[in-house]
PDB file of C-alpha atoms and ligand atoms in Angstrom:
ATOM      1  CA  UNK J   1       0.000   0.000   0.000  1.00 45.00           C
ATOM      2  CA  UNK J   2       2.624   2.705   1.304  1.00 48.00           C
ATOM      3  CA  UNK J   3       4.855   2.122  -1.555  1.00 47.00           C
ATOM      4  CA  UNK J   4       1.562   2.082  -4.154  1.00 48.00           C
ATOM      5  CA  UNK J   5       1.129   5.085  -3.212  1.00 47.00           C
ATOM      6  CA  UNK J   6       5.023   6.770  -3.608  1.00 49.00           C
ATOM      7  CA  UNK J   7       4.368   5.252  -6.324  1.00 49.00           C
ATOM      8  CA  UNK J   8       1.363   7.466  -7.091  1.00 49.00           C
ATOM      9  CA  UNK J   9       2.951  10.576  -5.660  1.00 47.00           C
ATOM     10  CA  UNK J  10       6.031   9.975  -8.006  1.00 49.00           C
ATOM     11  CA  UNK J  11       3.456   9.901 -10.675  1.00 49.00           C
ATOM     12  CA  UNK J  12       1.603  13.049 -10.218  1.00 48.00           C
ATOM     13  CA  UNK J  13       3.458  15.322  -7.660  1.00 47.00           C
ATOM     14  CA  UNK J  14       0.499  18.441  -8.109  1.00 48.00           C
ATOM     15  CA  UNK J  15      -1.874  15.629  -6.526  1.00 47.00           C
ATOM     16  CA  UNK J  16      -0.841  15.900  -3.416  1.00 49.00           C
ATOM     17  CA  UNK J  17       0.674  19.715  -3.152  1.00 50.00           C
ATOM     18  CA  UNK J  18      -2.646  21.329  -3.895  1.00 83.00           C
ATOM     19  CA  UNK J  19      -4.041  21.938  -0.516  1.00 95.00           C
ATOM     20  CA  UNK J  20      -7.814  23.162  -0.495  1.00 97.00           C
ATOM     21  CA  UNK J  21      -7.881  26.285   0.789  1.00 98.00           C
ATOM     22  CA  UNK J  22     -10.758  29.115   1.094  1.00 98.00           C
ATOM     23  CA  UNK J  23     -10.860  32.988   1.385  1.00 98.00           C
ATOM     24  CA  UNK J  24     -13.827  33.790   2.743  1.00 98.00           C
ATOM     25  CA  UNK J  25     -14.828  37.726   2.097  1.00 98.00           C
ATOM     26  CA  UNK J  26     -17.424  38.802   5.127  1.00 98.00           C
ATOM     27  CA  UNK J  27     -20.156  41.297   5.329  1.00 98.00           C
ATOM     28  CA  UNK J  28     -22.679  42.411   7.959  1.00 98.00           C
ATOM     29  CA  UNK J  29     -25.944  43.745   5.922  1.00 98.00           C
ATOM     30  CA  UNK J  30     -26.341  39.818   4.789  1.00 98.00           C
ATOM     31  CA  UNK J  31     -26.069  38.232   8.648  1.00 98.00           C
ATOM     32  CA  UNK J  32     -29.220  36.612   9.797  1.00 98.00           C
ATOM     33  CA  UNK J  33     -30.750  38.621  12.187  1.00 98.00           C
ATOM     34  CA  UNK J  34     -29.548  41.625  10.951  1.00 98.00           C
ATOM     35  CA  UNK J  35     -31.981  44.069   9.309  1.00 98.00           C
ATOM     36  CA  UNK J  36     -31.374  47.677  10.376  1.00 97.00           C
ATOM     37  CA  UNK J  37     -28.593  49.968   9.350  1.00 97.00           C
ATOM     38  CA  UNK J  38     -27.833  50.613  13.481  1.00 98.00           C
ATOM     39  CA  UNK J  39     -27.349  47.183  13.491  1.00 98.00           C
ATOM     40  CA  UNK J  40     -24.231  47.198  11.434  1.00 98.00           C
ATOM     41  CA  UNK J  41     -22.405  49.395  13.700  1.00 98.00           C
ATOM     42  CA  UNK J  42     -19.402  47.394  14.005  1.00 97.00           C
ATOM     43  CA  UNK J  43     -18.644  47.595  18.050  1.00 97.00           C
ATOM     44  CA  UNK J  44     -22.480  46.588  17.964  1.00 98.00           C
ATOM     45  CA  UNK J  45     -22.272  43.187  20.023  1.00 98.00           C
ATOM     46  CA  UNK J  46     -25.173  41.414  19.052  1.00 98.00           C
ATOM     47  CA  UNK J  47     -24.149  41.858  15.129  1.00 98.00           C
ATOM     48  CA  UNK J  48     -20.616  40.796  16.248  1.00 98.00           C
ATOM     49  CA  UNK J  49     -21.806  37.653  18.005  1.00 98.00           C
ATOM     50  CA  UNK J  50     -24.230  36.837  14.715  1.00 98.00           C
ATOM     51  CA  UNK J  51     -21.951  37.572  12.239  1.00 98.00           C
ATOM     52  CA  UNK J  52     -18.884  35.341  14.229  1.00 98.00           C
ATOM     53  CA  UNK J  53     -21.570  32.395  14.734  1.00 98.00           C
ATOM     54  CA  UNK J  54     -22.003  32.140  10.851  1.00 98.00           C
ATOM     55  CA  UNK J  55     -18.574  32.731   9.620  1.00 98.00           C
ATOM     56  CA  UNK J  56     -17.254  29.672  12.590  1.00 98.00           C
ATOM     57  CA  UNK J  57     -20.487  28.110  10.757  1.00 98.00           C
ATOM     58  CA  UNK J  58     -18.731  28.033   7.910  1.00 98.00           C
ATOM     59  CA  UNK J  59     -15.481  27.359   8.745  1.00 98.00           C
ATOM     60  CA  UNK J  60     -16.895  24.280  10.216  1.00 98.00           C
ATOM     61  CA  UNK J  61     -18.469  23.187   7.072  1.00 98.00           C
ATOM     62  CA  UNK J  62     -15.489  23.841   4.755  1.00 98.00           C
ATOM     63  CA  UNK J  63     -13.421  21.802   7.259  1.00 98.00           C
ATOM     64  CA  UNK J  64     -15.716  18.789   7.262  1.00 98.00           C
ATOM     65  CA  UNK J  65     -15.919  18.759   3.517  1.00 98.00           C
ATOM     66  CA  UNK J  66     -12.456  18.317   3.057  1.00 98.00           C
ATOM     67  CA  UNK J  67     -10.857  22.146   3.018  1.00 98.00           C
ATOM     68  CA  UNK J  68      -7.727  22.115   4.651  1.00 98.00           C
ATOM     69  CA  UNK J  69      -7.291  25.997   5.222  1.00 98.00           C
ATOM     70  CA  UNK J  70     -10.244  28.454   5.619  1.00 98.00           C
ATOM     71  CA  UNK J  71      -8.584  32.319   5.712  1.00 98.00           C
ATOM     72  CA  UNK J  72     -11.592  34.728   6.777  1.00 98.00           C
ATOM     73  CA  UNK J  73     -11.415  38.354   5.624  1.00 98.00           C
ATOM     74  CA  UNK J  74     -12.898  41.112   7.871  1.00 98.00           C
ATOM     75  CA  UNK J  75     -14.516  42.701   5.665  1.00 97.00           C
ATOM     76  CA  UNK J  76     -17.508  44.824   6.966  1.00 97.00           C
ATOM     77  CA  UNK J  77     -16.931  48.788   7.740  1.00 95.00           C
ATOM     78  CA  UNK J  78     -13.264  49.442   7.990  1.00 94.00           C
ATOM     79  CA  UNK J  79     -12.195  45.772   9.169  1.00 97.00           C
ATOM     80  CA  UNK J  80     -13.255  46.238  12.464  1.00 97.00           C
ATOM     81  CA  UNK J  81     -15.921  43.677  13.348  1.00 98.00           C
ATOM     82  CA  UNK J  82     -14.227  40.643  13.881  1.00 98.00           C
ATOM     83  CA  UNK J  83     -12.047  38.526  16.836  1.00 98.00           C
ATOM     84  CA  UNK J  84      -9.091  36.733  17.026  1.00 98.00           C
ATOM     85  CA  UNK J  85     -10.068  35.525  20.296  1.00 98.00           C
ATOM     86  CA  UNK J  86     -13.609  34.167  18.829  1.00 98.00           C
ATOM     87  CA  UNK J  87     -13.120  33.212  15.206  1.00 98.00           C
ATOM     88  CA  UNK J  88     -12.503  30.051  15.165  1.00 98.00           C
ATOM     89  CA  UNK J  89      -9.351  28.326  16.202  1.00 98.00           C
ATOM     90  CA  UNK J  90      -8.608  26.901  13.076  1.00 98.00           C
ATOM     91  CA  UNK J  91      -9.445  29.507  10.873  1.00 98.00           C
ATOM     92  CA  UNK J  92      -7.226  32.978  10.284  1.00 98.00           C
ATOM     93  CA  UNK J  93      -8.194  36.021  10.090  1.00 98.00           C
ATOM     94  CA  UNK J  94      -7.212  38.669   7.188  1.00 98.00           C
ATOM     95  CA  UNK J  95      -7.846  43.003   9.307  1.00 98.00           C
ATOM     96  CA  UNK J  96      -7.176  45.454   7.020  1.00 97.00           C
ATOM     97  CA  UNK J  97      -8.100  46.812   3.160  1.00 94.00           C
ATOM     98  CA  UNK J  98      -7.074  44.605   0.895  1.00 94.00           C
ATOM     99  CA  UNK J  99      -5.115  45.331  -2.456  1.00 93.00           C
ATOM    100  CA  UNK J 100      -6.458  45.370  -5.987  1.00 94.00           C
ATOM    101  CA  UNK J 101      -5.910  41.661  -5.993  1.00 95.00           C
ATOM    102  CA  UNK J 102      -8.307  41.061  -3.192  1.00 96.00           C
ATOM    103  CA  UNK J 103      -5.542  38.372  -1.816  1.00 96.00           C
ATOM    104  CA  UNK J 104      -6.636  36.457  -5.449  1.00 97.00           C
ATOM    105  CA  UNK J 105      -2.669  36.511  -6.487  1.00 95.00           C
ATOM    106  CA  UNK J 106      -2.043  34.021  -3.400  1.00 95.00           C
ATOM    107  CA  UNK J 107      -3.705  31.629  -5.423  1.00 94.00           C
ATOM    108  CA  UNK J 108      -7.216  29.991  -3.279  1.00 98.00           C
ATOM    109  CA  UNK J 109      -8.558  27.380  -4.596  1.00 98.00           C
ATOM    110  CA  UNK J 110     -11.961  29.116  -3.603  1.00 98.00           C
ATOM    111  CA  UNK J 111     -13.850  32.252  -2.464  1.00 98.00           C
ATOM    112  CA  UNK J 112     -17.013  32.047  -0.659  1.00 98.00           C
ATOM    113  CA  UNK J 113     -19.527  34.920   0.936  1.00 98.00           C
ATOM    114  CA  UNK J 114     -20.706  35.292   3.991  1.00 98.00           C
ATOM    115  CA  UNK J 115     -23.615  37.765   5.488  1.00 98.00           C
ATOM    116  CA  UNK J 116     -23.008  39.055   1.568  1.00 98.00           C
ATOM    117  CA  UNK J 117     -25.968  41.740   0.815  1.00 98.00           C
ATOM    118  CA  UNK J 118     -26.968  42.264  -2.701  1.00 98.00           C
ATOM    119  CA  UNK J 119     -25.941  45.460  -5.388  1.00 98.00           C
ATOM    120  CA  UNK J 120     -27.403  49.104  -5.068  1.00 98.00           C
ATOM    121  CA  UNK J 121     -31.376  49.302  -6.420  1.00 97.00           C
ATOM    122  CA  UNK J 122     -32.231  45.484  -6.006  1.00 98.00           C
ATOM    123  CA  UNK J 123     -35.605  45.434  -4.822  1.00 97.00           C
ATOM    124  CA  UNK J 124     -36.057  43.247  -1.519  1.00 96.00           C
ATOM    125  CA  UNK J 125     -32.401  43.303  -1.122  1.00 98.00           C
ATOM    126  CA  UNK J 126     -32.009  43.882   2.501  1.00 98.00           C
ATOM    127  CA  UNK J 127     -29.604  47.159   2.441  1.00 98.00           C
ATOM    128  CA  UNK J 128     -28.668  46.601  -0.976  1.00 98.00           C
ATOM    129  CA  UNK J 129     -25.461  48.625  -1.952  1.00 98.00           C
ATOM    130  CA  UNK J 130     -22.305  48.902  -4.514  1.00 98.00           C
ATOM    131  CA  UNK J 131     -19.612  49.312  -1.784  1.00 97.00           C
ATOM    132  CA  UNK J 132     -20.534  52.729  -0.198  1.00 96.00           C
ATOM    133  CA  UNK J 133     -24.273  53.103   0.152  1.00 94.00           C
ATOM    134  CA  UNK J 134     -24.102  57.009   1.046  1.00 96.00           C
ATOM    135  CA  UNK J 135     -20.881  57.444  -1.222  1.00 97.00           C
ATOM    136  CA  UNK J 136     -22.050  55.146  -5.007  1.00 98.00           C
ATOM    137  CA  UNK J 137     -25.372  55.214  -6.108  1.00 98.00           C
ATOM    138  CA  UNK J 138     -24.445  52.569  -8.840  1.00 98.00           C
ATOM    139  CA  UNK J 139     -21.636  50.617 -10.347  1.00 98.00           C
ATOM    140  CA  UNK J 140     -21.239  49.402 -13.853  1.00 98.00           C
ATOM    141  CA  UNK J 141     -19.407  46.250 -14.946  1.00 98.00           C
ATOM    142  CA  UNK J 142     -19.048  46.842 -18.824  1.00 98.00           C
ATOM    143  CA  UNK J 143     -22.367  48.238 -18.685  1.00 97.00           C
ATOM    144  CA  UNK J 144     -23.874  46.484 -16.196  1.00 98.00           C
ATOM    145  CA  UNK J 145     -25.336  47.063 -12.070  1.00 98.00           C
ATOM    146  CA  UNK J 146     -22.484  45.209  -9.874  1.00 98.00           C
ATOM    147  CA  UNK J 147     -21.890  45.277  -6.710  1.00 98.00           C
ATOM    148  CA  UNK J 148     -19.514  43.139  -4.497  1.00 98.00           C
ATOM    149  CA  UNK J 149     -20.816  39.702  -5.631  1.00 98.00           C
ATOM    150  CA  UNK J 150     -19.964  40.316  -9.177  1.00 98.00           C
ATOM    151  CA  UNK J 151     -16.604  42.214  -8.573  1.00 98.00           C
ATOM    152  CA  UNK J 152     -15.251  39.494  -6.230  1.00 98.00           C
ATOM    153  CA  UNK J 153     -16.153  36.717  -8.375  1.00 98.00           C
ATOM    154  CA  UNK J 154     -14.781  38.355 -11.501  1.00 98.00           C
ATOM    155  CA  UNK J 155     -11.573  39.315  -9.756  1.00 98.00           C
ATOM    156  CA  UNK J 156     -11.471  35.838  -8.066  1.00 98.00           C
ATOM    157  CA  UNK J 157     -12.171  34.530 -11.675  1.00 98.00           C
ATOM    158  CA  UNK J 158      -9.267  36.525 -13.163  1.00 98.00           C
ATOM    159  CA  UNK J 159      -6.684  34.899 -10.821  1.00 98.00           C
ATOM    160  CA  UNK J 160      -8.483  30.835 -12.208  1.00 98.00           C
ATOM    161  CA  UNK J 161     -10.444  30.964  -8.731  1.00 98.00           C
ATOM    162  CA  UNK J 162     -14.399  29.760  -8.271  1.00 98.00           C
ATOM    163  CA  UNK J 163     -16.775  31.453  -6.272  1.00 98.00           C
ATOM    164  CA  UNK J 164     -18.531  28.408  -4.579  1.00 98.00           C
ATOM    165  CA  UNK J 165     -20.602  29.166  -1.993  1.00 98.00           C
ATOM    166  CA  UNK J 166     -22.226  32.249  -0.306  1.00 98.00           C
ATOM    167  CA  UNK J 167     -24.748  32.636   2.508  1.00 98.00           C
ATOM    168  CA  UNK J 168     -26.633  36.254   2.699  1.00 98.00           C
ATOM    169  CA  UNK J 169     -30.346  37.548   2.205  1.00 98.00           C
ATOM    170  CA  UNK J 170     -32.583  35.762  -0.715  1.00 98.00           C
ATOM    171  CA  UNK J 171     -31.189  38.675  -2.806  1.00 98.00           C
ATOM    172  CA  UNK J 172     -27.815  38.289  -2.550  1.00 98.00           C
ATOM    173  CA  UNK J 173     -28.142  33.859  -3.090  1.00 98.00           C
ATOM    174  CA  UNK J 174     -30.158  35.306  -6.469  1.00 98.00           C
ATOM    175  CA  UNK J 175     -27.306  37.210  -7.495  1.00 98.00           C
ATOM    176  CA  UNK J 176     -24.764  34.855  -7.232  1.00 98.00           C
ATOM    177  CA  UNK J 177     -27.196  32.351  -9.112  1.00 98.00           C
ATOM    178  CA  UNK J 178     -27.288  34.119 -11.927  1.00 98.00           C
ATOM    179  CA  UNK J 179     -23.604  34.454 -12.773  1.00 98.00           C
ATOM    180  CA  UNK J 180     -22.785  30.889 -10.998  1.00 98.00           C
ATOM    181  CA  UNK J 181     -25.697  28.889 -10.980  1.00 98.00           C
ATOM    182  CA  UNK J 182     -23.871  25.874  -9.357  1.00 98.00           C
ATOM    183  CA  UNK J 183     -22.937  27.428  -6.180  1.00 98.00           C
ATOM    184  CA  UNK J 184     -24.234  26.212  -3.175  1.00 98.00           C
ATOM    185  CA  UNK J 185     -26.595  29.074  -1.465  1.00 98.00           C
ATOM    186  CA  UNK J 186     -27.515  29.345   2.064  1.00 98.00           C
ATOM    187  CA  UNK J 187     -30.531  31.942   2.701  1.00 98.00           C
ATOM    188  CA  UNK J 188     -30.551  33.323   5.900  1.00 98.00           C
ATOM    189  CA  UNK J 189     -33.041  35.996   5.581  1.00 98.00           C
ATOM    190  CA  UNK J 190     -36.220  37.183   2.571  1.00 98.00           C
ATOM    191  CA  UNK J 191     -36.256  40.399   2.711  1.00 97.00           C
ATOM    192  CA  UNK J 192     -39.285  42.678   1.918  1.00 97.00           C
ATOM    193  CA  UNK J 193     -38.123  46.139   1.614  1.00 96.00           C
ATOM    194  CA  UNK J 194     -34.392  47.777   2.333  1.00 97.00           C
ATOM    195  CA  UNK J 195     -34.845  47.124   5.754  1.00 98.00           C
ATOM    196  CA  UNK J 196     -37.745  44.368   6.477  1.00 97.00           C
ATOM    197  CA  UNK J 197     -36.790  41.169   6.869  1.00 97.00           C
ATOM    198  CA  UNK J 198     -38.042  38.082   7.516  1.00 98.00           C
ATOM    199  CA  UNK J 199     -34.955  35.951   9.195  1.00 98.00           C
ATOM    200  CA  UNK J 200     -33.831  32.397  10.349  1.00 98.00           C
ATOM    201  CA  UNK J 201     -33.240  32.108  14.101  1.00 98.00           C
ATOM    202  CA  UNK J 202     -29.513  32.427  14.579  1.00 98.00           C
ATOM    203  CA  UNK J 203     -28.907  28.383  15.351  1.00 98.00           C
ATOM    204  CA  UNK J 204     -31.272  27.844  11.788  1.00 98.00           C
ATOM    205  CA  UNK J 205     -29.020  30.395   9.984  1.00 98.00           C
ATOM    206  CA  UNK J 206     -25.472  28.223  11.152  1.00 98.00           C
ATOM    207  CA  UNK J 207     -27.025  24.940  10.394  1.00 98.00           C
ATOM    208  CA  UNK J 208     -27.867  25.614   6.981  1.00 98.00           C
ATOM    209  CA  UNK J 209     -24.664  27.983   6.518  1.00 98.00           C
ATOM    210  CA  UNK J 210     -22.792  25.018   7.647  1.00 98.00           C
ATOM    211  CA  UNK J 211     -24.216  22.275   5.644  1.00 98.00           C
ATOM    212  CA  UNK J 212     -24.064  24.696   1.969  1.00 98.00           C
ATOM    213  CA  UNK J 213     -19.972  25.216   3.281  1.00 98.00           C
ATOM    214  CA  UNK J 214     -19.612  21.769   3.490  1.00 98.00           C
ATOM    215  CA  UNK J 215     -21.470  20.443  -0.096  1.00 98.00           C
ATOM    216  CA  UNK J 216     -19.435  23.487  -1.287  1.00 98.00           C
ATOM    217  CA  UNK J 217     -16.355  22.013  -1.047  1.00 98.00           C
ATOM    218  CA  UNK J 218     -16.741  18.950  -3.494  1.00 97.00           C
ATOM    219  CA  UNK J 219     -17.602  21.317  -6.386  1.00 98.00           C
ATOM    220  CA  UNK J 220     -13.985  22.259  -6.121  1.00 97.00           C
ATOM    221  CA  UNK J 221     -12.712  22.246 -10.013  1.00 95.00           C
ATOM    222  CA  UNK J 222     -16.297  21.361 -10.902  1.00 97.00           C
ATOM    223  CA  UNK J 223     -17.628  24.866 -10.860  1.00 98.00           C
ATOM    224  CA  UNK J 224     -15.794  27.010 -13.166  1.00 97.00           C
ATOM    225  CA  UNK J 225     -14.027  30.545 -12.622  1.00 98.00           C
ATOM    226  CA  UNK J 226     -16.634  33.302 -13.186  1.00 98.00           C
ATOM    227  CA  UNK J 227     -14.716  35.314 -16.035  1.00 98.00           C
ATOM    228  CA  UNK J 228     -15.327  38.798 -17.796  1.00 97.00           C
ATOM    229  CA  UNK J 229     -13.340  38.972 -21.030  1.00 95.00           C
ATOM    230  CA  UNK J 230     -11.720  42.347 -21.241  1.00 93.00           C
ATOM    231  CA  UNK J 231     -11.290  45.307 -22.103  1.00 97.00           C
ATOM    232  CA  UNK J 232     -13.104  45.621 -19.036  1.00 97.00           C
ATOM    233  CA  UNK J 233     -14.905  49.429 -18.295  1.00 97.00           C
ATOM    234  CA  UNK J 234     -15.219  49.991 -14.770  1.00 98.00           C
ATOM    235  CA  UNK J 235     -18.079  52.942 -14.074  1.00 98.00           C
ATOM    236  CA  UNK J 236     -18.793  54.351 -11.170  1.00 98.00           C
ATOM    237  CA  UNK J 237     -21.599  56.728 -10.297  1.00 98.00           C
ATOM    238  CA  UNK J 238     -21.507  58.623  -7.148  1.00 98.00           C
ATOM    239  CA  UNK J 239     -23.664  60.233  -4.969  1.00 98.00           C
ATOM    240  CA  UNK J 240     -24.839  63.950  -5.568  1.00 97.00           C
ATOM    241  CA  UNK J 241     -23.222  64.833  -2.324  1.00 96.00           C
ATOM    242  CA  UNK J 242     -20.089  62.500  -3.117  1.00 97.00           C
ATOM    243  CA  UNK J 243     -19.628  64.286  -6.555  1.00 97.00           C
ATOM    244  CA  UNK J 244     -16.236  64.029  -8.374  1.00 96.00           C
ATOM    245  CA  UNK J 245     -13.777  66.288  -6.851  1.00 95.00           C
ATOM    246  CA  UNK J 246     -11.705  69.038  -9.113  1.00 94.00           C
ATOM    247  CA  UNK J 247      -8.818  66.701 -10.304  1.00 93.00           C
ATOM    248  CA  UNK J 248     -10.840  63.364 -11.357  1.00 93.00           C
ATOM    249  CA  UNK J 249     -10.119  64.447 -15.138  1.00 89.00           C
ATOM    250  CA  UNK J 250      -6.224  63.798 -14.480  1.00 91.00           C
ATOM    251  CA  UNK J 251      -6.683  60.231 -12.683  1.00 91.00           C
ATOM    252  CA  UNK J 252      -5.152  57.960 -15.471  1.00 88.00           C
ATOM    253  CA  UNK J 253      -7.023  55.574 -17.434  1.00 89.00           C
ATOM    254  CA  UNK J 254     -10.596  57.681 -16.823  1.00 94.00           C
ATOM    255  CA  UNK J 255     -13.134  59.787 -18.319  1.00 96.00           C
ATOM    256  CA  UNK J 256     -15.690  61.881 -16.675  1.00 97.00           C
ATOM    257  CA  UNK J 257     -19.077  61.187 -17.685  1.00 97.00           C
ATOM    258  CA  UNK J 258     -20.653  64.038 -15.797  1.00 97.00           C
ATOM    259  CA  UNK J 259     -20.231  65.665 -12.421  1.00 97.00           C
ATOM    260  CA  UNK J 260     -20.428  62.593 -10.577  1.00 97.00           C
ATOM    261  CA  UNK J 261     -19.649  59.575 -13.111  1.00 98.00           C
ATOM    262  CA  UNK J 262     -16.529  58.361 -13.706  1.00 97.00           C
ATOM    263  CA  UNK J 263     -15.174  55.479 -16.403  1.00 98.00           C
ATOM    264  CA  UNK J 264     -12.246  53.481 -16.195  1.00 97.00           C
ATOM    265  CA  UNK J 265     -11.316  51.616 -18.985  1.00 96.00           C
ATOM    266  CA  UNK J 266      -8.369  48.317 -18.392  1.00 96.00           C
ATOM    267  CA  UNK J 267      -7.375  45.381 -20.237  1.00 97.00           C
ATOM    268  CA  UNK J 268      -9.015  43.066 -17.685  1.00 98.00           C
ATOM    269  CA  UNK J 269     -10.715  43.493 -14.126  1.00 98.00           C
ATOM    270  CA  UNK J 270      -8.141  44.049 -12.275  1.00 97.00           C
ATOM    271  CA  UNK J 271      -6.671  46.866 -14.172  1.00 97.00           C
ATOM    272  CA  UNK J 272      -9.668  48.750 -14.428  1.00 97.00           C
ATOM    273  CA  UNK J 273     -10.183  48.267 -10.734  1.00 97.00           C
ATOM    274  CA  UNK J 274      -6.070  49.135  -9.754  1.00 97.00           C
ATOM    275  CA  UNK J 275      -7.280  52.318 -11.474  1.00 96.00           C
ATOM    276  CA  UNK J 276     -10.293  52.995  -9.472  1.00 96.00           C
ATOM    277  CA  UNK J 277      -8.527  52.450  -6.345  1.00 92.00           C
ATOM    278  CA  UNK J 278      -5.725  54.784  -6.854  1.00 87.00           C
ATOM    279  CA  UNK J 279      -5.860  57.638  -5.228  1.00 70.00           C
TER     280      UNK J 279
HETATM  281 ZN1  LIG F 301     -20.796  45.941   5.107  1.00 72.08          ZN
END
């Protein structure tokens, strides 16, 4: 048997490099439980506690289905929400803003959501916004509404990485659908307007969180990388009070559109978005 399989690790050395490992990007406005914006204050306790219960959720079902490395990004309101000294022990935690990468260039073998809300303007998405809800009114992906689903997973898709899994509001599981219909969703909350909800109990929420992590693992090289073809455009409207200050016309690669719409234009995603984020 052992030397069977030297003999099989001779064969195909990647085989047993590749270790399975997750980023996990986290959010507030998609927790279970959470429906108002107060509640995403993020010294607010109870949000911490709900928010930690799902991602350890999580971590728990990635682990059981075979992941050997979960890395969890703080990712709500300025990297501030989260614990080292309650996440749990096995995962690690990523404080801070991350590059234009997103981490991607460390090469995951997967990216999952979790308490992910939905873009700007979706109707019953529970606080539905494109990165800054007083700051962007919309974003467009050549052309089209995005938000931080479809930025992640095209960024993630860039670097060969699937988005597999995501838990969040009915809203946010749609949105993912449509661009990767074989992820595994885990609805935690319908919502009826931008904030009414109708939500799991917490224990409800980490069960199901837990058992969509887990199936999530196996579609490992079965679900594809969600890729946008460049040139990529990269347009960002702000809002009226958040209009474009005197020098946007000299920030390289853009055009103004009008006083508060800006267009980057890059070879791929991650261009065009190195160019929004440069300051
Ligand atoms: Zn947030």
């Amino acid at each position: 048997m052992r030397l069977f399989l030297s003999l099989l690790l001779l064969a195909c050395p990647a085989a047993w490099a590749q270790k399975k490992t997750i980023l996990m990007i986290t959010d507030a406005e998609g927790v279970g439980g959470v429906c108002r914006q107060d509640q995403t204050d993020p010294k607010d306790q109870e949000m911490r506690q709900l928010l930690t219960g799902e991602i350890n959720a999580a971590v728990e079902g990635f682990l059981a289905g075979g992941a050997d490395e979960v890395v969890v990004w703080d990712g709500h309101d300025g990297s501030q929400t989260l614990s080292t000294l309650t996440i749990h022990p096995r995962a690690r935690l990523v404080i801070g803003v991350l590059g234009p990468s997103m981490l991607m260039d460390r090469g995951f073998s997967a990216v999952a959501y979790i308490g992910q809300h939905s873009k700007a303007n979706t109707r019953g998405g529970i606080m539905a916004h494109s990165y800054s809800s007083l700051g962007i009114q919309n974003m467009l992906l050549n052309g089209k509404p995005v938000g931080e689903i479809e930025v992640i997973a095209a960024m993630a898709g860039h670097f060969g990485i699937p988005a597999i899994m995501l838990s969040g509001d009915r809203a946010a599981a749609d949105e993912l659908h449509a661009i990767v219909p074989a992820a595994e969703l885990a609805v935690v909350k319908e919502g009826l307007a931008r904030y009414t909800c109708i939500s799991l109990s917490a224990p409800a929420a980490r069960d199901a969180i837990r058992e969509a992590a887990r199936r999530s693992v196996a579609k490992i090289g079965a679900i594809k990388p969600y890729v946008v073809p460049g040139p990529v455009t990269l347009q960002v409207e702000y809002t009226t009070r958040n209009s474009l200050p005197i020098d946007a016309g000299s920030r390289a690669g853009a055009e103004i559109l009008d006083d508060r719409t800006i267009r980057f234009r890059g070879k791929d995603i991650l261009e065009a978005w190195r160019l929004y984020r440069e300051r």
